[in-house]
Amino acid sequence: MTELVARTGRQQQRYEAGCRLVAGCIPFKYRSFADNEDGKSEKVVEVLMINANSGPGLLFPKGGWENDETVEEAAAREALEEAGVRGDLLHFLGQYEFKSKTLQDKFSPEGLCKASMFALLVKEELQCWPEQNTRQRSWLTIAEAGECCRYKWMKDALEEGFTKWLDDQIVSRSKKANDVNSSASSPGEH
């Protein structure tokens, strides 16, 4: 097995109009629970967060978007490096601007950042990953994650981006199921 190593340094970072460009994701999975009154299994969405290296609160994996990769590749790389997960990027959630107090440099003297965030359906959770010695993973419900988010912009990405997208997916699936059921129940119309 090849050892995974996290990228470090700022020499390959992308900047735009004084903002450092960042890519990240909200990793998620479906967990089944048989808690319904009728005994049927119900799917619950859990999101993966990681601890911050400096201070309290939890984060979604994110980091600098580098010159030799697409924004999608950067988001997937950060999920692997920081959280030790691989999966499918399903949806672009939006761009979120924030100010970094600790990561100011000559290209972004005020520490301005613009993060492109994605929904990542987790397919694999690695036992060993580049930042495992400094990061702990926590699977949380969406409500729990909202309460634990260290930064407002990440909470916005969760509530305005991810949750809205997820709700749209549920409505779309429900509508498709209803369309299939109604066409199946009226065979004389085919």
PDB file of C-alpha atoms in Angstrom:
ATOM      1  CA  MET A   1       0.000   0.000   0.000  1.00  0.00           C
ATOM      2  CA  THR A   2       1.296   3.438  -0.909  1.00  0.00           C
ATOM      3  CA  GLU A   3       1.620   5.841   2.007  1.00  0.00           C
ATOM      4  CA  LEU A   4      -0.626   8.873   1.671  1.00  0.00           C
ATOM      5  CA  VAL A   5       0.959  12.252   2.361  1.00  0.00           C
ATOM      6  CA  ALA A   6      -0.788  15.596   2.813  1.00  0.00           C
ATOM      7  CA  ARG A   7       0.276  18.473   0.608  1.00  0.00           C
ATOM      8  CA  THR A   8       1.797  21.393   2.485  1.00  0.00           C
ATOM      9  CA  GLY A   9       2.997  24.876   1.637  1.00  0.00           C
ATOM     10  CA  ARG A  10       1.560  27.810  -0.250  1.00  0.00           C
ATOM     11  CA  GLN A  11       3.620  27.880  -3.453  1.00  0.00           C
ATOM     12  CA  GLN A  12       0.883  26.191  -5.549  1.00  0.00           C
ATOM     13  CA  GLN A  13      -2.115  28.029  -4.061  1.00  0.00           C
ATOM     14  CA  ARG A  14      -4.690  29.763  -6.255  1.00  0.00           C
ATOM     15  CA  TYR A  15      -5.740  33.359  -5.634  1.00  0.00           C
ATOM     16  CA  GLU A  16      -8.361  35.563  -7.230  1.00  0.00           C
ATOM     17  CA  ALA A  17      -8.758  39.316  -6.621  1.00  0.00           C
ATOM     18  CA  GLY A  18      -6.976  39.167  -3.245  1.00  0.00           C
ATOM     19  CA  CYS A  19      -8.842  36.029  -2.075  1.00  0.00           C
ATOM     20  CA  ARG A  20      -7.233  32.670  -1.406  1.00  0.00           C
ATOM     21  CA  LEU A  21      -9.292  30.011  -3.200  1.00  0.00           C
ATOM     22  CA  VAL A  22     -10.277  27.075  -1.031  1.00  0.00           C
ATOM     23  CA  ALA A  23     -12.091  23.812  -1.809  1.00  0.00           C
ATOM     24  CA  GLY A  24     -13.928  21.580   0.596  1.00  0.00           C
ATOM     25  CA  CYS A  25     -16.842  19.262   1.077  1.00  0.00           C
ATOM     26  CA  ILE A  26     -19.526  18.072   3.410  1.00  0.00           C
ATOM     27  CA  PRO A  27     -18.977  14.304   3.552  1.00  0.00           C
ATOM     28  CA  PHE A  28     -22.174  12.359   4.234  1.00  0.00           C
ATOM     29  CA  LYS A  29     -23.667   8.878   4.375  1.00  0.00           C
ATOM     30  CA  TYR A  30     -27.055   7.292   4.906  1.00  0.00           C
ATOM     31  CA  ARG A  31     -27.635   5.318   8.071  1.00  0.00           C
ATOM     32  CA  SER A  32     -30.700   3.068   8.416  1.00  0.00           C
ATOM     33  CA  PHE A  33     -32.718   3.001  11.618  1.00  0.00           C
ATOM     34  CA  ALA A  34     -35.733   0.768  12.318  1.00  0.00           C
ATOM     35  CA  ASP A  35     -37.374   3.312  14.607  1.00  0.00           C
ATOM     36  CA  ASN A  36     -40.593   3.878  12.681  1.00  0.00           C
ATOM     37  CA  GLU A  37     -43.888   3.175  14.433  1.00  0.00           C
ATOM     38  CA  ASP A  38     -44.735   0.698  11.662  1.00  0.00           C
ATOM     39  CA  GLY A  39     -41.374  -1.086  12.049  1.00  0.00           C
ATOM     40  CA  LYS A  40     -40.032   0.046   8.688  1.00  0.00           C
ATOM     41  CA  SER A  41     -36.427   1.111   8.298  1.00  0.00           C
ATOM     42  CA  GLU A  42     -35.879   4.840   7.983  1.00  0.00           C
ATOM     43  CA  LYS A  43     -32.786   6.429   6.405  1.00  0.00           C
ATOM     44  CA  VAL A  44     -31.044   9.162   8.358  1.00  0.00           C
ATOM     45  CA  VAL A  45     -28.310  11.349   6.883  1.00  0.00           C
ATOM     46  CA  GLU A  46     -25.118  11.788   8.875  1.00  0.00           C
ATOM     47  CA  VAL A  47     -22.343  14.234   8.024  1.00  0.00           C
ATOM     48  CA  LEU A  48     -18.680  13.852   8.859  1.00  0.00           C
ATOM     49  CA  MET A  49     -16.859  16.597  10.719  1.00  0.00           C
ATOM     50  CA  ILE A  50     -13.307  16.819  11.998  1.00  0.00           C
ATOM     51  CA  ASN A  51     -11.782  18.593  14.963  1.00  0.00           C
ATOM     52  CA  ALA A  52     -10.061  21.941  14.523  1.00  0.00           C
ATOM     53  CA  ASN A  53      -6.323  21.998  15.182  1.00  0.00           C
ATOM     54  CA  SER A  54      -6.658  25.309  17.020  1.00  0.00           C
ATOM     55  CA  GLY A  55      -9.501  25.615  19.469  1.00  0.00           C
ATOM     56  CA  PRO A  56     -12.987  24.229  20.009  1.00  0.00           C
ATOM     57  CA  GLY A  57     -15.628  23.343  17.467  1.00  0.00           C
ATOM     58  CA  LEU A  58     -15.788  21.042  14.475  1.00  0.00           C
ATOM     59  CA  LEU A  59     -15.066  21.629  10.788  1.00  0.00           C
ATOM     60  CA  PHE A  60     -15.766  20.175   7.380  1.00  0.00           C
ATOM     61  CA  PRO A  61     -12.632  19.196   5.445  1.00  0.00           C
ATOM     62  CA  LYS A  62     -11.309  22.066   3.329  1.00  0.00           C
ATOM     63  CA  GLY A  63      -8.064  23.574   2.207  1.00  0.00           C
ATOM     64  CA  GLY A  64      -6.214  25.431  -0.508  1.00  0.00           C
ATOM     65  CA  TRP A  65      -7.095  24.805  -4.155  1.00  0.00           C
ATOM     66  CA  GLU A  66      -3.812  24.319  -5.969  1.00  0.00           C
ATOM     67  CA  ASN A  67      -2.753  25.244  -9.518  1.00  0.00           C
ATOM     68  CA  ASP A  68      -2.355  21.666 -10.764  1.00  0.00           C
ATOM     69  CA  GLU A  69      -5.864  20.448  -9.916  1.00  0.00           C
ATOM     70  CA  THR A  70      -9.525  21.170 -10.577  1.00  0.00           C
ATOM     71  CA  VAL A  71     -11.671  22.486  -7.755  1.00  0.00           C
ATOM     72  CA  GLU A  72     -13.360  19.064  -7.557  1.00  0.00           C
ATOM     73  CA  GLU A  73      -9.983  17.315  -7.267  1.00  0.00           C
ATOM     74  CA  ALA A  74      -8.986  19.750  -4.507  1.00  0.00           C
ATOM     75  CA  ALA A  75     -12.196  19.081  -2.543  1.00  0.00           C
ATOM     76  CA  ALA A  76     -11.752  15.303  -2.839  1.00  0.00           C
ATOM     77  CA  ARG A  77      -8.062  15.591  -1.853  1.00  0.00           C
ATOM     78  CA  GLU A  78      -8.907  17.602   1.264  1.00  0.00           C
ATOM     79  CA  ALA A  79     -11.522  15.002   2.297  1.00  0.00           C
ATOM     80  CA  LEU A  80      -8.882  12.294   1.955  1.00  0.00           C
ATOM     81  CA  GLU A  81      -6.063  14.209   3.685  1.00  0.00           C
ATOM     82  CA  GLU A  82      -8.031  15.670   6.609  1.00  0.00           C
ATOM     83  CA  ALA A  83     -10.869  13.182   7.160  1.00  0.00           C
ATOM     84  CA  GLY A  84      -9.604   9.972   5.568  1.00  0.00           C
ATOM     85  CA  VAL A  85     -12.634   9.442   3.346  1.00  0.00           C
ATOM     86  CA  ARG A  86     -13.193   8.826  -0.356  1.00  0.00           C
ATOM     87  CA  GLY A  87     -16.418   9.029  -2.271  1.00  0.00           C
ATOM     88  CA  ASP A  88     -18.434  10.683  -5.016  1.00  0.00           C
ATOM     89  CA  LEU A  89     -18.813  14.447  -5.315  1.00  0.00           C
ATOM     90  CA  LEU A  90     -22.526  14.733  -6.057  1.00  0.00           C
ATOM     91  CA  HIS A  91     -23.290  18.438  -6.023  1.00  0.00           C
ATOM     92  CA  PHE A  92     -21.681  21.884  -5.902  1.00  0.00           C
ATOM     93  CA  LEU A  93     -23.186  23.589  -2.832  1.00  0.00           C
ATOM     94  CA  GLY A  94     -21.919  27.105  -3.507  1.00  0.00           C
ATOM     95  CA  GLN A  95     -19.136  29.540  -2.720  1.00  0.00           C
ATOM     96  CA  TYR A  96     -18.696  30.925   0.772  1.00  0.00           C
ATOM     97  CA  GLU A  97     -16.481  33.856   1.663  1.00  0.00           C
ATOM     98  CA  PHE A  98     -14.702  34.155   4.980  1.00  0.00           C
ATOM     99  CA  LYS A  99     -11.727  35.841   6.568  1.00  0.00           C
ATOM    100  CA  SER A 100      -8.857  33.809   7.962  1.00  0.00           C
ATOM    101  CA  LYS A 101      -7.089  35.421  10.889  1.00  0.00           C
ATOM    102  CA  THR A 102      -4.177  32.995  10.807  1.00  0.00           C
ATOM    103  CA  LEU A 103      -3.559  32.538   7.077  1.00  0.00           C
ATOM    104  CA  GLN A 104      -2.675  35.986   5.813  1.00  0.00           C
ATOM    105  CA  ASP A 105       0.030  36.231   3.157  1.00  0.00           C
ATOM    106  CA  LYS A 106       1.369  38.577   0.497  1.00  0.00           C
ATOM    107  CA  PHE A 107      -1.313  37.493  -2.018  1.00  0.00           C
ATOM    108  CA  SER A 108      -4.144  37.827   0.504  1.00  0.00           C
ATOM    109  CA  PRO A 109      -2.888  40.312   3.121  1.00  0.00           C
ATOM    110  CA  GLU A 110      -6.314  40.584   4.747  1.00  0.00           C
ATOM    111  CA  GLY A 111      -6.761  36.801   4.881  1.00  0.00           C
ATOM    112  CA  LEU A 112      -9.792  36.816   2.567  1.00  0.00           C
ATOM    113  CA  CYS A 113     -10.844  33.367   1.341  1.00  0.00           C
ATOM    114  CA  LYS A 114     -13.487  32.008  -1.007  1.00  0.00           C
ATOM    115  CA  ALA A 115     -14.447  28.372  -0.444  1.00  0.00           C
ATOM    116  CA  SER A 116     -16.118  26.204  -3.078  1.00  0.00           C
ATOM    117  CA  MET A 117     -18.036  23.512  -1.202  1.00  0.00           C
ATOM    118  CA  PHE A 118     -19.402  20.176  -2.448  1.00  0.00           C
ATOM    119  CA  ALA A 119     -21.582  17.324  -1.158  1.00  0.00           C
ATOM    120  CA  LEU A 120     -19.464  14.138  -0.972  1.00  0.00           C
ATOM    121  CA  LEU A 121     -21.218  10.766  -0.641  1.00  0.00           C
ATOM    122  CA  VAL A 122     -18.720   8.691   1.361  1.00  0.00           C
ATOM    123  CA  LYS A 123     -17.933   5.291  -0.160  1.00  0.00           C
ATOM    124  CA  GLU A 124     -14.786   4.445   1.811  1.00  0.00           C
ATOM    125  CA  GLU A 125     -13.539   5.338   5.295  1.00  0.00           C
ATOM    126  CA  LEU A 126      -9.785   4.756   5.550  1.00  0.00           C
ATOM    127  CA  GLN A 127      -8.146   3.420   8.706  1.00  0.00           C
ATOM    128  CA  CYS A 128      -4.943   5.335   7.920  1.00  0.00           C
ATOM    129  CA  TRP A 129      -4.871   8.809   6.397  1.00  0.00           C
ATOM    130  CA  PRO A 130      -2.380  11.690   6.224  1.00  0.00           C
ATOM    131  CA  GLU A 131      -3.718  13.789   9.122  1.00  0.00           C
ATOM    132  CA  GLN A 132      -4.930  10.985  11.391  1.00  0.00           C
ATOM    133  CA  ASN A 133      -2.544  12.030  14.163  1.00  0.00           C
ATOM    134  CA  THR A 134      -4.072  15.512  14.403  1.00  0.00           C
ATOM    135  CA  ARG A 135      -7.687  14.928  13.297  1.00  0.00           C
ATOM    136  CA  GLN A 136     -10.539  13.013  14.871  1.00  0.00           C
ATOM    137  CA  ARG A 137     -13.650  12.171  12.843  1.00  0.00           C
ATOM    138  CA  SER A 138     -17.190  12.573  14.142  1.00  0.00           C
ATOM    139  CA  TRP A 139     -20.346  11.373  12.372  1.00  0.00           C
ATOM    140  CA  LEU A 140     -23.245  13.634  13.327  1.00  0.00           C
ATOM    141  CA  THR A 141     -26.827  14.284  12.349  1.00  0.00           C
ATOM    142  CA  ILE A 142     -27.354  17.511  10.437  1.00  0.00           C
ATOM    143  CA  ALA A 143     -28.843  19.164  13.537  1.00  0.00           C
ATOM    144  CA  GLU A 144     -25.883  18.099  15.705  1.00  0.00           C
ATOM    145  CA  ALA A 145     -23.432  19.324  13.061  1.00  0.00           C
ATOM    146  CA  GLY A 146     -25.129  22.723  12.938  1.00  0.00           C
ATOM    147  CA  GLU A 147     -24.666  23.089  16.688  1.00  0.00           C
ATOM    148  CA  CYS A 148     -20.983  22.049  16.559  1.00  0.00           C
ATOM    149  CA  CYS A 149     -19.861  24.117  13.542  1.00  0.00           C
ATOM    150  CA  ARG A 150     -16.938  26.308  14.498  1.00  0.00           C
ATOM    151  CA  TYR A 151     -17.474  28.858  11.719  1.00  0.00           C
ATOM    152  CA  LYS A 152     -20.618  30.627  10.549  1.00  0.00           C
ATOM    153  CA  TRP A 153     -19.747  30.158   6.875  1.00  0.00           C
ATOM    154  CA  MET A 154     -19.551  26.378   7.349  1.00  0.00           C
ATOM    155  CA  LYS A 155     -22.902  26.397   9.126  1.00  0.00           C
ATOM    156  CA  ASP A 156     -24.296  28.385   6.165  1.00  0.00           C
ATOM    157  CA  ALA A 157     -22.868  25.786   3.754  1.00  0.00           C
ATOM    158  CA  LEU A 158     -24.559  23.049   5.800  1.00  0.00           C
ATOM    159  CA  GLU A 159     -27.932  24.754   6.193  1.00  0.00           C
ATOM    160  CA  GLU A 160     -28.277  26.802   3.008  1.00  0.00           C
ATOM    161  CA  GLY A 161     -26.301  24.591   0.640  1.00  0.00           C
ATOM    162  CA  PHE A 162     -26.299  20.961   1.771  1.00  0.00           C
ATOM    163  CA  THR A 163     -29.680  20.753   3.521  1.00  0.00           C
ATOM    164  CA  LYS A 164     -31.464  22.591   0.706  1.00  0.00           C
ATOM    165  CA  TRP A 165     -29.876  20.286  -1.890  1.00  0.00           C
ATOM    166  CA  LEU A 166     -30.752  17.202   0.185  1.00  0.00           C
ATOM    167  CA  ASP A 167     -34.368  18.338   0.597  1.00  0.00           C
ATOM    168  CA  ASP A 168     -34.594  18.890  -3.178  1.00  0.00           C
ATOM    169  CA  GLN A 169     -33.280  15.338  -3.726  1.00  0.00           C
ATOM    170  CA  ILE A 170     -35.916  13.870  -1.408  1.00  0.00           C
ATOM    171  CA  VAL A 171     -38.730  15.816  -3.108  1.00  0.00           C
ATOM    172  CA  SER A 172     -37.441  14.777  -6.545  1.00  0.00           C
ATOM    173  CA  ARG A 173     -37.262  11.074  -5.551  1.00  0.00           C
ATOM    174  CA  SER A 174     -40.713  11.239  -4.016  1.00  0.00           C
ATOM    175  CA  LYS A 175     -42.151  12.846  -7.143  1.00  0.00           C
ATOM    176  CA  LYS A 176     -40.544  10.182  -9.364  1.00  0.00           C
ATOM    177  CA  ALA A 177     -41.950   7.425  -7.141  1.00  0.00           C
ATOM    178  CA  ASN A 178     -45.418   8.976  -7.315  1.00  0.00           C
ATOM    179  CA  ASP A 179     -45.158   9.280 -11.113  1.00  0.00           C
ATOM    180  CA  VAL A 180     -44.176   5.592 -11.387  1.00  0.00           C
ATOM    181  CA  ASN A 181     -46.993   4.539  -9.038  1.00  0.00           C
ATOM    182  CA  SER A 182     -49.644   6.584 -10.857  1.00  0.00           C
ATOM    183  CA  SER A 183     -48.587   5.283 -14.295  1.00  0.00           C
ATOM    184  CA  ALA A 184     -48.540   1.694 -12.976  1.00  0.00           C
ATOM    185  CA  SER A 185     -52.039   2.041 -11.517  1.00  0.00           C
ATOM    186  CA  SER A 186     -53.610   3.190 -14.782  1.00  0.00           C
ATOM    187  CA  PRO A 187     -52.729   0.456 -17.321  1.00  0.00           C
ATOM    188  CA  GLY A 188     -55.559   1.386 -19.696  1.00  0.00           C
ATOM    189  CA  GLU A 189     -53.861   4.646 -20.561  1.00  0.00           C
ATOM    190  CA  HIS A 190     -50.717   3.111 -22.107  1.00  0.00           C
TER     191      HIS A 190
END
